[in-house]
Amino acid sequence: MTKINTSLHSSRRKSRKAHFSAPSSVRRVIMSAPLNKELREKHNVRSIPIRKDDEVIITRGSNKGREGKVTSVYRLKYVVHIERVSREKSSGQSVPIGIHPSKCLITKLKLDKDRENILDRISKGREEKAKKGKESA
């Protein structure tokens, strides 16, 4: 069997190196979060790179079910910080808990012109793919 995408490595070592030494632009795409059912049907998009001011629900881990607004996207650590999701240090200081975006569900998007263009572009591609599928069948 031949490789489908020759630009990607299937080697564990090389895949990990690519992941952890990825530039910020690539990390943005890796840090995508799924949309909830309503948004998915409205925009015809399954997931989108997360950004500050999106509203999310945590779907995995000990904080499952907690919701809040994304306060920061920490690309270096591959985590997002969500308001009111924090823990107390022994000194009493509150520190945010990092959550991976794939373990969140976006419930409300912060839409601006660029984000709307991205959503339009993805949904147009989906529609064209669906048309091609119907024609060949």
mmCIF file with all atom_site columns, C-alpha atoms in Angstrom:
data_model
loop_
_atom_site.group_PDB
_atom_site.id
_atom_site.type_symbol
_atom_site.label_atom_id
_atom_site.label_alt_id
_atom_site.label_comp_id
_atom_site.label_asym_id
_atom_site.label_entity_id
_atom_site.label_seq_id
_atom_site.pdbx_PDB_ins_code
_atom_site.Cartn_x
_atom_site.Cartn_y
_atom_site.Cartn_z
_atom_site.occupancy
_atom_site.B_iso_or_equiv
_atom_site.pdbx_formal_charge
_atom_site.auth_seq_id
_atom_site.auth_comp_id
_atom_site.auth_asym_id
_atom_site.auth_atom_id
_atom_site.pdbx_PDB_model_num
ATOM 1   C CA . MET A 1 1   ? 0.000   0.000  0.000  1.00 0.00 ? 1   MET A CA 1
ATOM 2   C CA . THR A 1 2   ? 1.321   3.420  -0.919 1.00 0.00 ? 2   THR A CA 1
ATOM 3   C CA . LYS A 1 3   ? 1.287   6.533  1.186  1.00 0.00 ? 3   LYS A CA 1
ATOM 4   C CA . ILE A 1 4   ? -1.698  8.825  0.656  1.00 0.00 ? 4   ILE A CA 1
ATOM 5   C CA . ASN A 1 5   ? 0.094   12.053 1.572  1.00 0.00 ? 5   ASN A CA 1
ATOM 6   C CA . THR A 1 6   ? 3.826   11.887 0.876  1.00 0.00 ? 6   THR A CA 1
ATOM 7   C CA . SER A 1 7   ? 4.567   15.136 2.741  1.00 0.00 ? 7   SER A CA 1
ATOM 8   C CA . LEU A 1 8   ? 3.625   13.566 6.104  1.00 0.00 ? 8   LEU A CA 1
ATOM 9   C CA . HIS A 1 9   ? 5.706   11.016 7.978  1.00 0.00 ? 9   HIS A CA 1
ATOM 10  C CA . SER A 1 10  ? 4.243   7.924  9.560  1.00 0.00 ? 10  SER A CA 1
ATOM 11  C CA . SER A 1 11  ? 7.353   7.481  11.698 1.00 0.00 ? 11  SER A CA 1
ATOM 12  C CA . ARG A 1 12  ? 6.590   8.120  15.396 1.00 0.00 ? 12  ARG A CA 1
ATOM 13  C CA . ARG A 1 13  ? 9.898   9.913  15.921 1.00 0.00 ? 13  ARG A CA 1
ATOM 14  C CA . LYS A 1 14  ? 9.463   12.267 12.963 1.00 0.00 ? 14  LYS A CA 1
ATOM 15  C CA . SER A 1 15  ? 5.767   12.902 13.663 1.00 0.00 ? 15  SER A CA 1
ATOM 16  C CA . ARG A 1 16  ? 6.543   13.902 17.260 1.00 0.00 ? 16  ARG A CA 1
ATOM 17  C CA . LYS A 1 17  ? 9.409   16.146 16.129 1.00 0.00 ? 17  LYS A CA 1
ATOM 18  C CA . ALA A 1 18  ? 7.100   17.832 13.598 1.00 0.00 ? 18  ALA A CA 1
ATOM 19  C CA . HIS A 1 19  ? 4.395   18.320 16.253 1.00 0.00 ? 19  HIS A CA 1
ATOM 20  C CA . PHE A 1 20  ? 6.594   19.760 18.998 1.00 0.00 ? 20  PHE A CA 1
ATOM 21  C CA . SER A 1 21  ? 8.736   21.949 16.737 1.00 0.00 ? 21  SER A CA 1
ATOM 22  C CA . ALA A 1 22  ? 5.788   23.237 14.673 1.00 0.00 ? 22  ALA A CA 1
ATOM 23  C CA . PRO A 1 23  ? 5.659   26.984 13.967 1.00 0.00 ? 23  PRO A CA 1
ATOM 24  C CA . SER A 1 24  ? 2.861   29.107 15.441 1.00 0.00 ? 24  SER A CA 1
ATOM 25  C CA . SER A 1 25  ? 0.882   29.139 12.159 1.00 0.00 ? 25  SER A CA 1
ATOM 26  C CA . VAL A 1 26  ? 0.748   25.321 12.113 1.00 0.00 ? 26  VAL A CA 1
ATOM 27  C CA . ARG A 1 27  ? -0.012  25.153 15.855 1.00 0.00 ? 27  ARG A CA 1
ATOM 28  C CA . ARG A 1 28  ? -3.084  27.325 15.230 1.00 0.00 ? 28  ARG A CA 1
ATOM 29  C CA . VAL A 1 29  ? -4.513  24.658 12.914 1.00 0.00 ? 29  VAL A CA 1
ATOM 30  C CA . ILE A 1 30  ? -3.568  21.807 15.289 1.00 0.00 ? 30  ILE A CA 1
ATOM 31  C CA . MET A 1 31  ? -5.391  23.700 18.064 1.00 0.00 ? 31  MET A CA 1
ATOM 32  C CA . SER A 1 32  ? -8.805  23.319 16.444 1.00 0.00 ? 32  SER A CA 1
ATOM 33  C CA . ALA A 1 33  ? -11.914 22.631 18.486 1.00 0.00 ? 33  ALA A CA 1
ATOM 34  C CA . PRO A 1 34  ? -15.181 21.013 17.369 1.00 0.00 ? 34  PRO A CA 1
ATOM 35  C CA . LEU A 1 35  ? -18.348 23.105 17.074 1.00 0.00 ? 35  LEU A CA 1
ATOM 36  C CA . ASN A 1 36  ? -21.598 22.190 18.825 1.00 0.00 ? 36  ASN A CA 1
ATOM 37  C CA . LYS A 1 37  ? -24.541 20.727 16.835 1.00 0.00 ? 37  LYS A CA 1
ATOM 38  C CA . GLU A 1 38  ? -26.315 24.057 16.161 1.00 0.00 ? 38  GLU A CA 1
ATOM 39  C CA . LEU A 1 39  ? -23.164 25.823 14.912 1.00 0.00 ? 39  LEU A CA 1
ATOM 40  C CA . ARG A 1 40  ? -22.159 22.747 12.881 1.00 0.00 ? 40  ARG A CA 1
ATOM 41  C CA . GLU A 1 41  ? -25.481 22.749 11.023 1.00 0.00 ? 41  GLU A CA 1
ATOM 42  C CA . LYS A 1 42  ? -25.554 26.541 10.632 1.00 0.00 ? 42  LYS A CA 1
ATOM 43  C CA . HIS A 1 43  ? -22.046 26.887 9.161  1.00 0.00 ? 43  HIS A CA 1
ATOM 44  C CA . ASN A 1 44  ? -21.619 23.366 7.655  1.00 0.00 ? 44  ASN A CA 1
ATOM 45  C CA . VAL A 1 45  ? -18.233 23.134 9.414  1.00 0.00 ? 45  VAL A CA 1
ATOM 46  C CA . ARG A 1 46  ? -17.183 20.479 11.938 1.00 0.00 ? 46  ARG A CA 1
ATOM 47  C CA . SER A 1 47  ? -14.240 22.196 13.692 1.00 0.00 ? 47  SER A CA 1
ATOM 48  C CA . ILE A 1 48  ? -12.341 25.459 13.541 1.00 0.00 ? 48  ILE A CA 1
ATOM 49  C CA . PRO A 1 49  ? -9.128  26.833 15.080 1.00 0.00 ? 49  PRO A CA 1
ATOM 50  C CA . ILE A 1 50  ? -9.986  28.187 18.535 1.00 0.00 ? 50  ILE A CA 1
ATOM 51  C CA . ARG A 1 51  ? -9.418  31.843 19.428 1.00 0.00 ? 51  ARG A CA 1
ATOM 52  C CA . LYS A 1 52  ? -9.700  34.222 22.351 1.00 0.00 ? 52  LYS A CA 1
ATOM 53  C CA . ASP A 1 53  ? -13.300 35.218 23.262 1.00 0.00 ? 53  ASP A CA 1
ATOM 54  C CA . ASP A 1 54  ? -14.896 32.014 21.904 1.00 0.00 ? 54  ASP A CA 1
ATOM 55  C CA . GLU A 1 55  ? -17.272 30.428 24.406 1.00 0.00 ? 55  GLU A CA 1
ATOM 56  C CA . VAL A 1 56  ? -16.631 26.751 25.133 1.00 0.00 ? 56  VAL A CA 1
ATOM 57  C CA . ILE A 1 57  ? -17.740 23.775 27.230 1.00 0.00 ? 57  ILE A CA 1
ATOM 58  C CA . ILE A 1 58  ? -15.079 21.343 28.489 1.00 0.00 ? 58  ILE A CA 1
ATOM 59  C CA . THR A 1 59  ? -15.969 17.803 27.352 1.00 0.00 ? 59  THR A CA 1
ATOM 60  C CA . ARG A 1 60  ? -13.224 15.705 28.973 1.00 0.00 ? 60  ARG A CA 1
ATOM 61  C CA . GLY A 1 61  ? -11.334 15.457 32.249 1.00 0.00 ? 61  GLY A CA 1
ATOM 62  C CA . SER A 1 62  ? -12.085 16.484 35.819 1.00 0.00 ? 62  SER A CA 1
ATOM 63  C CA . ASN A 1 63  ? -13.472 19.845 34.622 1.00 0.00 ? 63  ASN A CA 1
ATOM 64  C CA . LYS A 1 64  ? -15.984 18.206 32.252 1.00 0.00 ? 64  LYS A CA 1
ATOM 65  C CA . GLY A 1 65  ? -19.169 20.253 31.856 1.00 0.00 ? 65  GLY A CA 1
ATOM 66  C CA . ARG A 1 66  ? -17.622 23.561 32.952 1.00 0.00 ? 66  ARG A CA 1
ATOM 67  C CA . GLU A 1 67  ? -18.168 26.394 30.522 1.00 0.00 ? 67  GLU A CA 1
ATOM 68  C CA . GLY A 1 68  ? -16.681 29.799 29.981 1.00 0.00 ? 68  GLY A CA 1
ATOM 69  C CA . LYS A 1 69  ? -14.972 32.201 27.638 1.00 0.00 ? 69  LYS A CA 1
ATOM 70  C CA . VAL A 1 70  ? -11.471 31.502 26.300 1.00 0.00 ? 70  VAL A CA 1
ATOM 71  C CA . THR A 1 71  ? -9.169  34.021 27.995 1.00 0.00 ? 71  THR A CA 1
ATOM 72  C CA . SER A 1 72  ? -5.957  33.036 26.215 1.00 0.00 ? 72  SER A CA 1
ATOM 73  C CA . VAL A 1 73  ? -4.684  30.636 23.578 1.00 0.00 ? 73  VAL A CA 1
ATOM 74  C CA . TYR A 1 74  ? -1.258  29.418 24.683 1.00 0.00 ? 74  TYR A CA 1
ATOM 75  C CA . ARG A 1 75  ? 0.161   28.054 21.429 1.00 0.00 ? 75  ARG A CA 1
ATOM 76  C CA . LEU A 1 76  ? 3.566   27.215 22.874 1.00 0.00 ? 76  LEU A CA 1
ATOM 77  C CA . LYS A 1 77  ? 1.995   24.748 25.324 1.00 0.00 ? 77  LYS A CA 1
ATOM 78  C CA . TYR A 1 78  ? -0.894  23.665 23.038 1.00 0.00 ? 78  TYR A CA 1
ATOM 79  C CA . VAL A 1 79  ? -3.483  24.733 25.648 1.00 0.00 ? 79  VAL A CA 1
ATOM 80  C CA . VAL A 1 80  ? -6.251  27.281 26.112 1.00 0.00 ? 80  VAL A CA 1
ATOM 81  C CA . HIS A 1 81  ? -7.120  29.032 29.343 1.00 0.00 ? 81  HIS A CA 1
ATOM 82  C CA . ILE A 1 82  ? -10.808 29.386 30.152 1.00 0.00 ? 82  ILE A CA 1
ATOM 83  C CA . GLU A 1 83  ? -12.267 31.901 32.596 1.00 0.00 ? 83  GLU A CA 1
ATOM 84  C CA . ARG A 1 84  ? -13.157 30.489 36.034 1.00 0.00 ? 84  ARG A CA 1
ATOM 85  C CA . VAL A 1 85  ? -11.261 27.242 35.282 1.00 0.00 ? 85  VAL A CA 1
ATOM 86  C CA . SER A 1 86  ? -8.338  27.614 37.659 1.00 0.00 ? 86  SER A CA 1
ATOM 87  C CA . ARG A 1 87  ? -6.780  26.120 40.767 1.00 0.00 ? 87  ARG A CA 1
ATOM 88  C CA . GLU A 1 88  ? -5.313  27.562 43.924 1.00 0.00 ? 88  GLU A CA 1
ATOM 89  C CA . LYS A 1 89  ? -1.586  27.401 44.538 1.00 0.00 ? 89  LYS A CA 1
ATOM 90  C CA . SER A 1 90  ? -0.345  26.653 48.044 1.00 0.00 ? 90  SER A CA 1
ATOM 91  C CA . SER A 1 91  ? 0.303   30.381 48.413 1.00 0.00 ? 91  SER A CA 1
ATOM 92  C CA . GLY A 1 92  ? -3.383  31.029 47.698 1.00 0.00 ? 92  GLY A CA 1
ATOM 93  C CA . GLN A 1 93  ? -2.733  32.498 44.259 1.00 0.00 ? 93  GLN A CA 1
ATOM 94  C CA . SER A 1 94  ? -5.116  31.385 41.503 1.00 0.00 ? 94  SER A CA 1
ATOM 95  C CA . VAL A 1 95  ? -3.588  29.956 38.298 1.00 0.00 ? 95  VAL A CA 1
ATOM 96  C CA . PRO A 1 96  ? -5.492  28.990 35.130 1.00 0.00 ? 96  PRO A CA 1
ATOM 97  C CA . ILE A 1 97  ? -5.629  25.318 34.152 1.00 0.00 ? 97  ILE A CA 1
ATOM 98  C CA . GLY A 1 98  ? -4.543  24.582 30.594 1.00 0.00 ? 98  GLY A CA 1
ATOM 99  C CA . ILE A 1 99  ? -7.084  22.622 28.548 1.00 0.00 ? 99  ILE A CA 1
ATOM 100 C CA . HIS A 1 100 ? -6.368  21.150 25.104 1.00 0.00 ? 100 HIS A CA 1
ATOM 101 C CA . PRO A 1 101 ? -8.753  22.637 22.502 1.00 0.00 ? 101 PRO A CA 1
ATOM 102 C CA . SER A 1 102 ? -9.790  19.203 21.189 1.00 0.00 ? 102 SER A CA 1
ATOM 103 C CA . LYS A 1 103 ? -11.271 18.511 24.645 1.00 0.00 ? 103 LYS A CA 1
ATOM 104 C CA . CYS A 1 104 ? -13.548 21.553 24.347 1.00 0.00 ? 104 CYS A CA 1
ATOM 105 C CA . LEU A 1 105 ? -16.753 22.175 22.397 1.00 0.00 ? 105 LEU A CA 1
ATOM 106 C CA . ILE A 1 106 ? -17.270 25.641 20.928 1.00 0.00 ? 106 ILE A CA 1
ATOM 107 C CA . THR A 1 107 ? -20.753 26.938 21.807 1.00 0.00 ? 107 THR A CA 1
ATOM 108 C CA . LYS A 1 108 ? -20.399 30.535 20.591 1.00 0.00 ? 108 LYS A CA 1
ATOM 109 C CA . LEU A 1 109 ? -17.967 31.891 18.001 1.00 0.00 ? 109 LEU A CA 1
ATOM 110 C CA . LYS A 1 110 ? -16.424 35.344 18.049 1.00 0.00 ? 110 LYS A CA 1
ATOM 111 C CA . LEU A 1 111 ? -17.142 36.246 14.449 1.00 0.00 ? 111 LEU A CA 1
ATOM 112 C CA . ASP A 1 112 ? -15.296 38.914 12.513 1.00 0.00 ? 112 ASP A CA 1
ATOM 113 C CA . LYS A 1 113 ? -14.730 39.384 8.794  1.00 0.00 ? 113 LYS A CA 1
ATOM 114 C CA . ASP A 1 114 ? -11.745 36.990 8.582  1.00 0.00 ? 114 ASP A CA 1
ATOM 115 C CA . ARG A 1 115 ? -13.486 34.255 10.572 1.00 0.00 ? 115 ARG A CA 1
ATOM 116 C CA . GLU A 1 116 ? -16.604 34.493 8.384  1.00 0.00 ? 116 GLU A CA 1
ATOM 117 C CA . ASN A 1 117 ? -14.403 34.160 5.280  1.00 0.00 ? 117 ASN A CA 1
ATOM 118 C CA . ILE A 1 118 ? -12.801 31.015 6.735  1.00 0.00 ? 118 ILE A CA 1
ATOM 119 C CA . LEU A 1 119 ? -16.231 29.495 7.488  1.00 0.00 ? 119 LEU A CA 1
ATOM 120 C CA . ASP A 1 120 ? -17.506 30.353 3.978  1.00 0.00 ? 120 ASP A CA 1
ATOM 121 C CA . ARG A 1 121 ? -14.412 28.863 2.368  1.00 0.00 ? 121 ARG A CA 1
ATOM 122 C CA . ILE A 1 122 ? -14.698 25.587 4.297  1.00 0.00 ? 122 ILE A CA 1
ATOM 123 C CA . SER A 1 123 ? -18.450 25.196 3.700  1.00 0.00 ? 123 SER A CA 1
ATOM 124 C CA . LYS A 1 124 ? -18.080 25.944 -0.046 1.00 0.00 ? 124 LYS A CA 1
ATOM 125 C CA . GLY A 1 125 ? -15.443 23.207 -0.282 1.00 0.00 ? 125 GLY A CA 1
ATOM 126 C CA . ARG A 1 126 ? -17.783 20.806 1.556  1.00 0.00 ? 126 ARG A CA 1
ATOM 127 C CA . GLU A 1 127 ? -20.667 21.610 -0.833 1.00 0.00 ? 127 GLU A CA 1
ATOM 128 C CA . GLU A 1 128 ? -18.494 21.086 -3.931 1.00 0.00 ? 128 GLU A CA 1
ATOM 129 C CA . LYS A 1 129 ? -17.245 17.765 -2.555 1.00 0.00 ? 129 LYS A CA 1
ATOM 130 C CA . ALA A 1 130 ? -20.853 16.685 -1.925 1.00 0.00 ? 130 ALA A CA 1
ATOM 131 C CA . LYS A 1 131 ? -21.803 17.620 -5.526 1.00 0.00 ? 131 LYS A CA 1
ATOM 132 C CA . LYS A 1 132 ? -18.874 15.626 -6.932 1.00 0.00 ? 132 LYS A CA 1
ATOM 133 C CA . GLY A 1 133 ? -19.878 12.635 -4.812 1.00 0.00 ? 133 GLY A CA 1
ATOM 134 C CA . LYS A 1 134 ? -23.439 12.740 -6.178 1.00 0.00 ? 134 LYS A CA 1
ATOM 135 C CA . GLU A 1 135 ? -22.247 13.053 -9.787 1.00 0.00 ? 135 GLU A CA 1
ATOM 136 C CA . SER A 1 136 ? -19.916 10.050 -9.599 1.00 0.00 ? 136 SER A CA 1
ATOM 137 C CA . ALA A 1 137 ? -22.478 7.845  -7.833 1.00 0.00 ? 137 ALA A CA 1
#
